C-alpha cells in the first residue's frame, strides 16, 4: 500500500513504483551516501553519536527514548563482540509502519544499522522480523544480499577496514517478542520471556554481550538525519519532538494507511489526510499510540497535536504512532473486551500479576459485555490494574492495564449502562453499520 | 526425518549465528520442518532438537510458545483471521463469522474433507488492510470482504 500521504516527508521520499526498494533505486535517491561520507571524512564514532544526540531523534518503537543517548550507553572498551539488533517485531495492534518500511525502503534500515554498528563498535547484527510478514522477511534477505554484493555489509565495508555482518531472524507469532529482552531471548532460540532489568541490553544483551536495540523506523531515519544534518532534522519537528514520524491510521476512516507527518502536526490534519470519518459518521474516540495507549475521547484528541508531549499531556502516549480511530458505532465495552483478550492471550506467563491479572481483566470485561456484569465490577477492574502495574518484569502488564483505565476513565457511563441493563448502549444494528464487511450497509 | 532440501535450509539458518549458538536456529528449523510436514509432530521437534544439539524439551518449549507452530494436524489450507481491535472496527469479526458459516466450522477446527482449518489470529501488523487473514502462515490477504473471501476459497484446492 506504501505511503498514502505526507507533509514535508523525509523517510518516505521516492516510495513509488515496484522497484523503489531495490539497491539501485535507493542509491539513486542518495542511499548509502551517509555511510560513505562517514568513512571519507573519517567521522569518529563519538562524533557520530554526538550528531544523533543533537538531532533529537527518539526511538520510534513506542518508548521514544533518545537514540543517541541509547547508543552512548554501549561500553567503548568492550572488545569481545557487541551486537546491533533491529526490532521489526511489529505486533502492537494498530501499528503497520515497519512492514511498509521493509516493503519500500529496506536499504535505509540496513544503512542505518551499519552506521549504528560503526558508532557503537558492533561486528554483528540481526533484524528480528515479525512472523506474519513472510514476504517482507524474504525481501529484507534479498536486500541484504544486494548490500553484501555491493560491499555495504560484510568485511572491510567500502574499504574502511570496518567489518559488520547482518542477518534477518524470522519470528513466529508472539507479541511479547516486541519487548526488547524477550526479543533477545527469542534470537537465542528460547521462549520469548522478558529478562529482569537491570542489567540493560547495553551491558548484557544478545548472548550476554553489549547490545543496542532500536526500532525499524529509528534505524531507517538515521541516514536521513546525517544527510540533512542534525539541526535540519530537529527543526523538521518541534522542540523535544524532532523530525517526522510515520503514523499508521486504522479503524473508521475512509483511507486507512500510513502517513508521514512532522511531529507536532494536529490530529485533525491527519484525520483529514486519512479521508475523514468513514460514512461521514461522528468521531467518538481515538487510541493515539497503539493498543496499549489509553483511549482519548473525540473532544480531547481533536485538540491534540501529534507529538510525545501533547499526547502525554492529554493522558495517553504517542507510542508507535498507531492511530486507531473509532466512530459512534463503536461499543467501547466490546472494544476493550477484545483488547483485554489480546493481552491475556499474549502474556508470556512468567509473572503472576500479569498472567493471572490479564485473565481476570478479560473475564470481567467479557461478563460485562455479555450482560452478566456486577455493580462492583468497575471498581474491581481498577483494583486489578493497580495490582498489576509496576509489579511485573516487563511492560506487558502495564500495557494490559492502561487501556482498561483509559476506557473506564472516559467511557464509564457505557460500562455502567452495560452492567445495569445487560446490553449495549450502542444498538447492535448501529454497531453492524460501522463494519465495512457488508458493503451494502456502508 | 526431513528431506535433504529442508536440511540444507536449516544449515543456511545455522550459519547466520555465531559458532556455538546453533540453538538460535531453532525457530527457523521448526518452521522449515512444519513447512515440509504440514504440522509439527513430536518426532519432528525431537529431530530438530537433536540436529541443533539442544534438549528436546527446550525445542518443545519454543514450538509451544510461538503461535504459528501447529502441534496438531491442520487442513491443507490454514486460514488465520485477525479479529483484534483495528481489524474488528473494519469487519474482521464479520469476516471470521462469514468464514465460519461458509466452511461450517469454528475456530481451531478443520473441514471434514481436510481442506481448511480456521484459526483466530492476533495482530499481524497490517491493520490498514483490514480485514486481514493469513494463509498457511505465509500469504497475507487484505481487504477480505465477502467476494474476496469467496474467490480465495475457490482458488484454494
XYZ file of C-alpha atoms in Angstrom:
599
model
C 0.000 0.000 0.000
C 3.007 2.174 0.602
C 2.531 5.708 1.797
C -0.861 7.334 1.333
C 0.052 10.890 2.204
C 2.779 13.064 3.654
C 3.669 16.553 4.820
C 7.337 17.518 4.304
C 8.350 13.859 4.047
C 11.857 12.671 4.861
C 11.714 8.879 5.206
C 9.209 8.082 2.508
C 10.508 10.196 -0.361
C 10.732 8.083 -3.504
C 8.487 5.297 -2.244
C 6.920 4.954 -5.657
C 6.929 2.043 -8.034
C 7.679 -1.624 -7.552
C 11.462 -1.248 -7.741
C 11.844 1.537 -5.159
C 13.117 -0.981 -2.608
C 15.998 -2.158 -4.784
C 19.575 -1.125 -4.052
C 19.918 0.614 -7.389
C 16.892 2.822 -6.712
C 17.959 3.575 -3.162
C 21.424 4.624 -4.323
C 19.841 6.840 -6.980
C 17.887 8.568 -4.205
C 21.122 9.232 -2.291
C 21.230 5.939 -0.430
C 24.443 4.787 1.327
C 25.874 8.293 0.921
C 25.716 8.911 4.665
C 27.717 5.733 5.265
C 30.281 6.583 2.576
C 30.733 10.080 3.973
C 31.469 8.719 7.465
C 34.439 6.810 6.078
C 35.565 9.506 3.619
C 35.511 12.259 6.227
C 36.839 9.921 8.928
C 33.993 10.803 11.262
C 34.631 9.164 14.632
C 32.043 7.044 16.479
C 31.871 9.736 19.173
C 31.191 12.464 16.636
C 28.507 10.294 15.086
C 26.773 9.647 18.394
C 27.024 13.374 19.119
C 25.314 14.170 15.827
C 22.455 11.736 16.517
C 22.075 13.188 20.023
C 21.961 16.695 18.570
C 19.271 15.708 16.072
C 16.905 14.830 18.910
C 15.928 11.561 17.201
C 13.818 9.492 19.584
C 13.044 5.772 19.366
C 10.106 5.136 17.078
C 9.077 1.785 18.542
C 6.954 3.218 21.337
C 9.030 4.419 24.253
C 10.500 7.474 22.499
C 13.879 7.084 24.196
C 16.607 9.368 22.768
C 18.519 7.294 20.213
C 21.930 8.958 20.573
C 21.792 8.550 24.346
C 20.952 4.856 23.958
C 23.939 4.384 21.653
C 26.217 6.155 24.142
C 25.401 3.531 26.809
C 27.409 0.898 24.915
C 30.743 0.190 26.655
C 33.564 1.501 24.472
C 36.333 -0.696 25.763
C 34.446 -3.980 25.428
C 36.325 -5.976 22.803
C 34.592 -9.332 22.874
C 31.826 -8.748 20.329
C 28.929 -6.303 20.549
C 25.616 -6.509 18.739
C 23.141 -4.306 16.908
C 19.561 -5.551 16.782
C 16.635 -4.132 14.852
C 13.163 -4.664 16.234
C 10.774 -5.319 13.336
C 8.558 -7.486 15.520
C 5.697 -5.167 14.832
C 2.696 -6.628 16.628
C 1.204 -3.758 18.621
C -2.386 -3.648 17.398
C -2.787 -0.659 15.101
C 0.858 -0.474 14.044
C 1.861 -1.365 10.487
C 4.531 1.153 9.518
C 7.629 -1.042 9.776
C 6.136 -3.526 7.353
C 5.890 -0.760 4.757
C 9.413 0.443 5.548
C 10.721 -3.053 4.755
C 8.481 -3.223 1.722
C 9.506 0.116 0.245
C 12.903 1.007 1.677
C 14.732 -1.902 3.343
C 18.121 -0.448 2.426
C 17.530 2.590 4.652
C 17.190 0.155 7.566
C 20.353 -1.671 6.513
C 22.305 1.562 6.117
C 21.043 2.808 9.497
C 22.108 -0.446 11.146
C 25.596 -0.364 9.598
C 26.029 3.241 10.759
C 24.821 2.330 14.258
C 27.199 -0.641 14.302
C 30.099 1.644 13.445
C 29.010 4.139 16.133
C 28.856 1.553 18.931
C 31.560 -0.804 17.646
C 29.368 -3.804 16.867
C 30.554 -6.501 14.475
C 27.307 -8.370 14.016
C 23.627 -7.580 13.830
C 20.187 -9.084 13.432
C 16.886 -7.771 12.219
C 14.080 -9.587 14.044
C 11.116 -9.637 11.678
C 7.505 -10.236 12.717
C 6.389 -13.802 11.953
C 3.291 -12.912 9.974
C 5.082 -10.841 7.338
C 6.934 -13.587 5.463
C 7.114 -11.573 2.217
C 8.893 -8.740 4.000
C 11.339 -11.172 5.607
C 12.203 -12.557 2.182
C 12.501 -9.049 0.790
C 14.832 -7.964 3.575
C 17.026 -11.011 2.941
C 17.157 -10.128 -0.748
C 18.067 -6.525 0.067
C 20.799 -7.858 2.379
C 22.204 -9.939 -0.496
C 22.304 -6.798 -2.638
C 24.017 -4.816 0.116
C 26.612 -7.554 0.691
C 27.372 -7.842 -3.030
C 27.856 -4.069 -3.237
C 30.202 -4.002 -0.232
C 27.892 -2.086 2.133
C 27.666 -5.038 4.518
C 30.361 -7.611 5.344
C 34.135 -7.437 5.577
C 36.058 -4.185 5.081
C 32.966 -2.100 4.252
C 33.773 0.407 1.463
C 37.473 -0.203 2.057
C 37.267 1.297 5.553
C 38.547 -1.728 7.428
C 35.234 -1.848 9.323
C 33.527 -5.263 9.374
C 29.846 -5.803 10.062
C 27.753 -8.893 9.352
C 23.995 -8.541 9.280
C 21.266 -11.205 9.173
C 17.485 -11.488 9.350
C 15.762 -13.531 12.059
C 12.160 -14.535 11.424
C 9.752 -14.522 14.377
C 6.880 -16.990 14.583
C 3.989 -15.338 16.343
C 4.470 -13.865 19.830
C 3.564 -10.267 20.666
C 5.854 -10.298 23.683
C 8.933 -10.573 21.450
C 8.478 -6.905 20.615
C 9.775 -6.324 24.171
C 13.498 -5.970 23.646
C 14.792 -8.514 26.156
C 12.181 -11.104 25.091
C 13.330 -10.483 21.543
C 16.904 -11.267 22.554
C 15.796 -14.489 24.271
C 13.960 -15.378 21.082
C 17.065 -14.853 18.907
C 18.896 -17.127 21.329
C 16.389 -19.860 20.458
C 14.273 -19.748 23.602
C 10.744 -18.868 24.659
C 10.293 -15.114 24.404
C 10.188 -14.319 28.101
C 11.470 -10.885 29.101
C 14.564 -10.581 31.260
C 14.746 -8.745 34.529
C 16.363 -5.330 34.133
C 18.889 -4.098 35.082
C 21.199 -5.171 33.588
C 20.019 -3.455 30.415
C 20.939 -4.809 26.971
C 23.716 -2.222 26.562
C 25.519 -4.108 29.371
C 24.221 -7.663 28.983
C 22.367 -8.240 25.739
C 22.408 -10.856 22.995
C 24.479 -13.903 24.052
C 25.383 -11.881 27.141
C 27.184 -9.204 25.102
C 26.502 -5.441 24.964
C 23.650 -4.861 22.524
C 21.849 -1.859 21.088
C 18.254 -2.445 20.021
C 16.310 0.092 18.005
C 13.060 0.079 16.105
C 12.990 -0.271 12.303
C 11.816 3.290 11.734
C 14.556 4.623 14.019
C 17.289 2.893 12.008
C 15.625 3.974 8.760
C 15.750 7.610 9.923
C 19.476 7.572 10.740
C 20.866 8.017 7.174
C 18.425 10.871 6.543
C 19.343 12.590 9.820
C 23.012 12.510 8.806
C 22.359 13.613 5.224
C 20.219 16.601 6.125
C 22.144 17.455 9.280
C 21.087 17.241 12.913
C 19.735 20.771 13.058
C 17.583 20.484 9.963
C 16.127 17.224 11.293
C 15.435 18.792 14.670
C 13.673 21.684 13.002
C 11.523 19.380 10.879
C 9.502 18.653 14.017
C 9.153 20.757 17.128
C 11.314 21.118 20.253
C 11.752 17.805 22.118
C 9.857 16.144 19.251
C 12.327 16.187 16.386
C 11.694 15.162 12.824
C 8.866 13.446 11.044
C 7.163 10.207 12.005
C 5.136 7.550 10.266
C 1.599 7.279 11.586
C -0.473 4.173 10.916
C -4.133 5.108 10.772
C -6.671 2.320 11.152
C -10.319 1.907 12.058
C -13.234 4.055 10.985
C -11.580 6.320 8.418
C -12.010 6.439 4.656
C -8.357 5.861 3.802
C -6.628 3.740 6.432
C -2.894 3.528 5.859
C 0.492 5.057 6.606
C 1.169 8.781 6.614
C 4.413 10.649 7.228
C 3.993 13.964 9.024
C 6.164 16.237 11.158
C 5.802 15.620 14.892
C 3.533 18.338 16.200
C 1.027 18.121 13.336
C -2.566 18.488 14.578
C -4.559 15.252 14.855
C -7.322 16.925 12.828
C -4.910 17.304 9.898
C -4.004 13.622 9.952
C -7.670 12.653 10.159
C -8.358 14.786 7.115
C -5.417 13.236 5.234
C -6.872 9.816 6.023
C -10.023 10.819 4.175
C -12.021 11.789 7.235
C -14.526 9.638 9.053
C -15.976 6.707 7.160
C -19.551 7.316 6.009
C -19.346 10.853 7.407
C -20.054 9.499 10.881
C -19.022 11.195 14.091
C -15.656 10.600 15.762
C -16.158 9.004 19.159
C -12.679 8.135 20.387
C -9.117 7.502 19.339
C -6.283 5.363 20.638
C -3.340 7.513 19.579
C -0.322 5.253 20.054
C -1.129 1.572 19.612
C -3.497 -0.575 21.655
C -1.540 -0.152 24.899
C -2.068 3.606 24.938
C -5.047 4.934 26.916
C -8.009 5.840 24.718
C -8.928 9.526 24.333
C -12.440 10.844 23.635
C -13.082 12.840 20.455
C -13.116 16.250 22.101
C -9.708 15.642 23.687
C -7.915 14.155 20.665
C -9.309 16.797 18.285
C -7.450 19.428 20.321
C -4.163 17.493 20.314
C -1.116 17.789 18.156
C 0.612 14.502 17.422
C 3.843 14.574 19.389
C 5.197 12.930 22.515
C 4.499 15.921 24.798
C 0.984 16.832 23.678
C -0.345 13.266 23.749
C 1.274 12.648 27.102
C -0.291 15.831 28.491
C -3.683 14.640 27.259
C -3.227 11.481 29.335
C -2.113 8.993 26.726
C 1.035 8.013 24.786
C 2.266 8.660 21.265
C 3.742 5.152 21.372
C 4.435 3.703 17.960
C 2.237 6.227 16.154
C -0.610 3.790 15.645
C -3.778 5.839 15.483
C -6.887 3.691 15.962
C -9.965 5.726 15.090
C -13.403 4.789 16.413
C -16.711 6.329 15.384
C -20.087 6.492 17.115
C -20.950 2.918 16.035
C -18.314 1.541 18.403
C -19.290 -0.220 21.611
C -16.496 0.727 23.979
C -17.070 -2.326 26.167
C -16.684 -4.634 23.188
C -13.575 -2.735 22.042
C -11.964 -3.136 25.465
C -13.072 -6.768 25.684
C -11.126 -7.578 22.508
C -8.016 -5.741 23.707
C -8.149 -7.442 27.095
C -8.455 -10.829 25.390
C -5.348 -9.987 23.363
C -3.193 -9.153 26.389
C -4.411 -12.250 28.205
C -3.521 -14.390 25.186
C -0.108 -12.793 24.775
C 1.025 -12.658 28.416
C 4.098 -14.875 28.494
C 3.060 -16.286 31.865
C 6.270 -15.502 33.671
C 4.946 -13.023 36.274
C 1.908 -13.916 38.356
C 0.296 -10.434 38.440
C 0.247 -10.319 34.626
C -0.525 -13.980 33.918
C -3.435 -14.088 36.388
C -4.399 -10.415 36.255
C -4.858 -10.256 32.479
C -7.151 -13.290 32.746
C -9.223 -11.516 35.387
C -9.377 -8.311 33.332
C -10.608 -10.194 30.288
C -13.027 -12.326 32.284
C -14.660 -9.332 33.928
C -14.900 -7.175 30.798
C -16.253 -10.241 28.981
C -19.020 -10.750 31.512
C -19.936 -7.058 31.413
C -20.105 -7.182 27.607
C -22.259 -10.316 27.785
C -24.794 -8.908 30.197
C -23.546 -10.583 33.363
C -21.649 -7.654 34.845
C -21.972 -6.797 38.530
C -22.121 -3.297 40.031
C -18.814 -3.800 41.838
C -17.017 -4.885 38.640
C -15.806 -1.441 37.633
C -14.016 -0.910 40.928
C -12.715 -4.456 40.762
C -11.193 -3.744 37.344
C -9.451 -0.648 38.674
C -8.133 -2.578 41.637
C -6.725 -5.324 39.448
C -4.912 -2.854 37.181
C -3.389 -1.203 40.244
C -2.150 -4.588 41.397
C -0.606 -5.460 38.027
C 1.120 -2.191 37.200
C 4.702 -1.891 38.331
C 4.733 -5.442 39.663
C 5.982 -7.315 36.601
C 9.310 -7.910 34.865
C 8.235 -6.158 31.648
C 5.706 -3.591 30.484
C 3.077 -6.007 29.137
C 1.247 -5.873 32.459
C 1.124 -2.084 32.229
C 0.155 -2.310 28.566
C -2.807 -4.506 29.516
C -3.837 -2.217 32.363
C -3.642 1.185 30.693
C -6.424 0.505 28.155
C -8.709 -0.654 30.988
C -8.016 2.524 32.962
C -8.432 4.733 29.888
C -11.737 3.190 28.797
C -13.130 3.365 32.336
C -11.984 6.948 32.805
C -13.591 8.318 29.667
C -16.453 5.925 28.954
C -17.544 4.803 32.392
C -21.185 5.547 31.554
C -21.161 2.890 28.819
C -19.799 0.294 31.203
C -22.390 1.256 33.827
C -25.173 1.035 31.249
C -23.991 -2.449 30.312
C -23.980 -3.554 33.955
C -27.391 -2.052 34.714
C -29.223 -3.046 31.541
C -27.357 -6.151 30.477
C -27.000 -4.767 26.988
C -25.080 -2.244 24.956
C -25.726 1.482 24.800
C -24.954 1.305 21.081
C -27.671 -0.839 19.437
C -26.384 -3.922 17.525
C -27.656 -2.653 14.154
C -25.716 0.595 14.649
C -22.578 -1.385 15.524
C -23.025 -3.505 12.430
C -23.191 -0.395 10.250
C -19.701 0.561 11.382
C -18.133 -2.516 9.801
C -17.205 -2.273 6.147
C -17.537 -6.016 5.726
C -21.066 -5.889 4.437
C -20.733 -3.320 1.690
C -24.489 -2.840 1.393
C -24.687 -1.304 4.854
C -21.961 1.279 4.344
C 13.085 -37.428 9.053
C 13.416 -34.346 6.846
C 14.409 -34.096 3.185
C 17.879 -33.059 2.105
C 16.415 -29.800 0.888
C 14.974 -28.992 4.327
C 18.278 -29.870 5.991
C 20.087 -27.526 3.612
C 17.664 -24.750 4.535
C 18.286 -25.402 8.235
C 22.062 -25.351 7.682
C 21.725 -21.992 5.990
C 19.925 -20.680 9.098
C 22.559 -22.102 11.472
C 25.224 -20.205 9.524
C 23.606 -16.893 10.478
C 24.593 -17.286 14.121
C 27.967 -17.289 15.889
C 29.810 -20.559 16.456
C 28.327 -22.407 19.421
C 24.911 -20.707 19.056
C 23.153 -23.305 16.904
C 20.103 -23.112 19.162
C 19.367 -19.695 17.661
C 18.264 -21.514 14.507
C 15.560 -23.491 16.333
C 12.689 -21.184 15.354
C 13.627 -21.322 11.691
C 14.331 -25.083 11.820
C 10.917 -25.800 13.343
C 9.282 -23.595 10.714
C 11.141 -25.452 7.955
C 10.093 -28.818 9.424
C 6.489 -27.634 9.624
C 6.620 -26.420 6.045
C 7.657 -29.899 4.899
C 5.399 -31.973 7.179
C 2.396 -29.564 7.286
C 2.499 -29.684 11.096
C 4.943 -30.449 13.905
C 4.694 -33.974 15.292
C 6.712 -34.698 18.436
C 9.296 -36.664 16.421
C 9.976 -33.634 14.228
C 10.571 -31.432 17.272
C 12.901 -34.072 18.702
C 14.715 -34.400 15.381
C 15.271 -30.628 15.197
C 16.468 -30.567 18.819
C 18.964 -33.354 18.199
C 20.154 -31.764 14.977
C 20.846 -28.499 16.819
C 22.304 -30.198 19.886
C 19.716 -28.905 22.350
C 17.422 -30.767 24.779
C 14.153 -31.834 23.095
C 12.163 -30.166 25.884
C 13.801 -26.819 25.035
C 12.711 -27.178 21.408
C 9.229 -28.189 22.553
C 9.082 -25.063 24.742
C 9.739 -22.966 21.645
C 7.255 -24.893 19.489
C 4.517 -24.474 22.085
C 5.276 -20.817 22.879
C 5.019 -19.246 19.419
C 1.532 -19.432 17.981
C 2.326 -20.056 14.313
C 3.570 -23.583 15.009
C 0.941 -26.297 14.639
C 1.338 -29.051 17.202
C -1.687 -30.852 15.790
C -2.502 -31.705 12.163
C -4.199 -28.932 10.183
C -6.034 -28.856 6.870
C -4.268 -28.198 3.574
C -5.029 -24.512 3.963
C -4.794 -22.925 7.378
C -6.691 -19.634 7.428
C -5.809 -17.358 10.339
C -8.179 -14.413 10.639
C -7.260 -11.352 12.673
C -10.081 -10.216 14.953
C -8.072 -7.731 17.022
C -9.498 -4.248 17.555
C -8.283 -2.420 14.405
C -9.496 -5.319 12.245
C -12.704 -5.626 14.297
C -13.517 -1.978 13.522
C -13.270 -2.763 9.821
C -15.052 -6.099 9.694
C -12.518 -8.644 10.975
C -15.021 -10.361 13.259
C -17.617 -10.333 10.483
C -15.067 -11.901 8.117
C -14.390 -14.641 10.661
C -18.137 -15.205 11.073
C -18.585 -15.387 7.315
C -15.817 -17.980 7.045
C -17.275 -20.000 9.914
C -20.691 -20.219 8.292
C -19.298 -20.825 4.829
C -16.946 -23.599 5.936
C -19.278 -24.958 8.610
C -16.523 -24.978 11.228
C -15.444 -22.913 14.214
C -12.018 -21.669 15.254
C -9.416 -24.433 15.664
C -11.498 -26.826 13.578
C -10.849 -28.477 10.217
C -13.365 -29.195 7.463
C -14.192 -32.935 7.158
C -12.508 -33.059 3.722
C -9.264 -31.839 5.284
C -9.185 -28.787 3.053
C -9.431 -25.908 5.529
C -8.515 -25.161 9.122
C -9.751 -21.925 10.672
C -7.770 -20.058 13.346
C -8.273 -16.800 15.192
C -5.188 -14.628 14.893
C -3.722 -11.705 16.753
C -2.367 -8.528 15.184
C -0.435 -9.263 12.000
C 0.784 -5.697 11.582
C -1.365 -4.979 8.542
C -4.290 -3.127 10.152
C -4.596 -0.674 7.262
C -5.681 -3.562 5.020
C -8.357 -4.884 7.406
C -9.989 -7.359 7.383
C -6.787 -9.377 7.158
C -6.190 -13.114 7.019
C -3.128 -15.271 6.608
C -2.997 -18.443 4.502
C -0.601 -21.134 5.757
C 1.467 -18.617 7.755
C 2.878 -17.129 4.572
C 0.361 -15.465 2.330
C -1.204 -12.277 3.694
C -4.584 -11.334 2.240
C -6.063 -7.900 2.940
C -9.438 -6.207 2.493
C -11.204 -9.542 2.703
C -14.848 -8.798 2.087
C -17.384 -11.468 1.053
C -16.469 -11.545 -2.655
C -12.733 -11.670 -1.914
C -13.239 -14.490 0.584
C -15.414 -16.416 -1.897
C -12.738 -16.093 -4.553
C -9.935 -17.108 -2.196
C -11.798 -20.232 -1.075
C -12.410 -21.205 -4.707
C -8.733 -20.760 -5.565
C -7.502 -22.902 -2.667
C -7.964 -26.515 -3.775
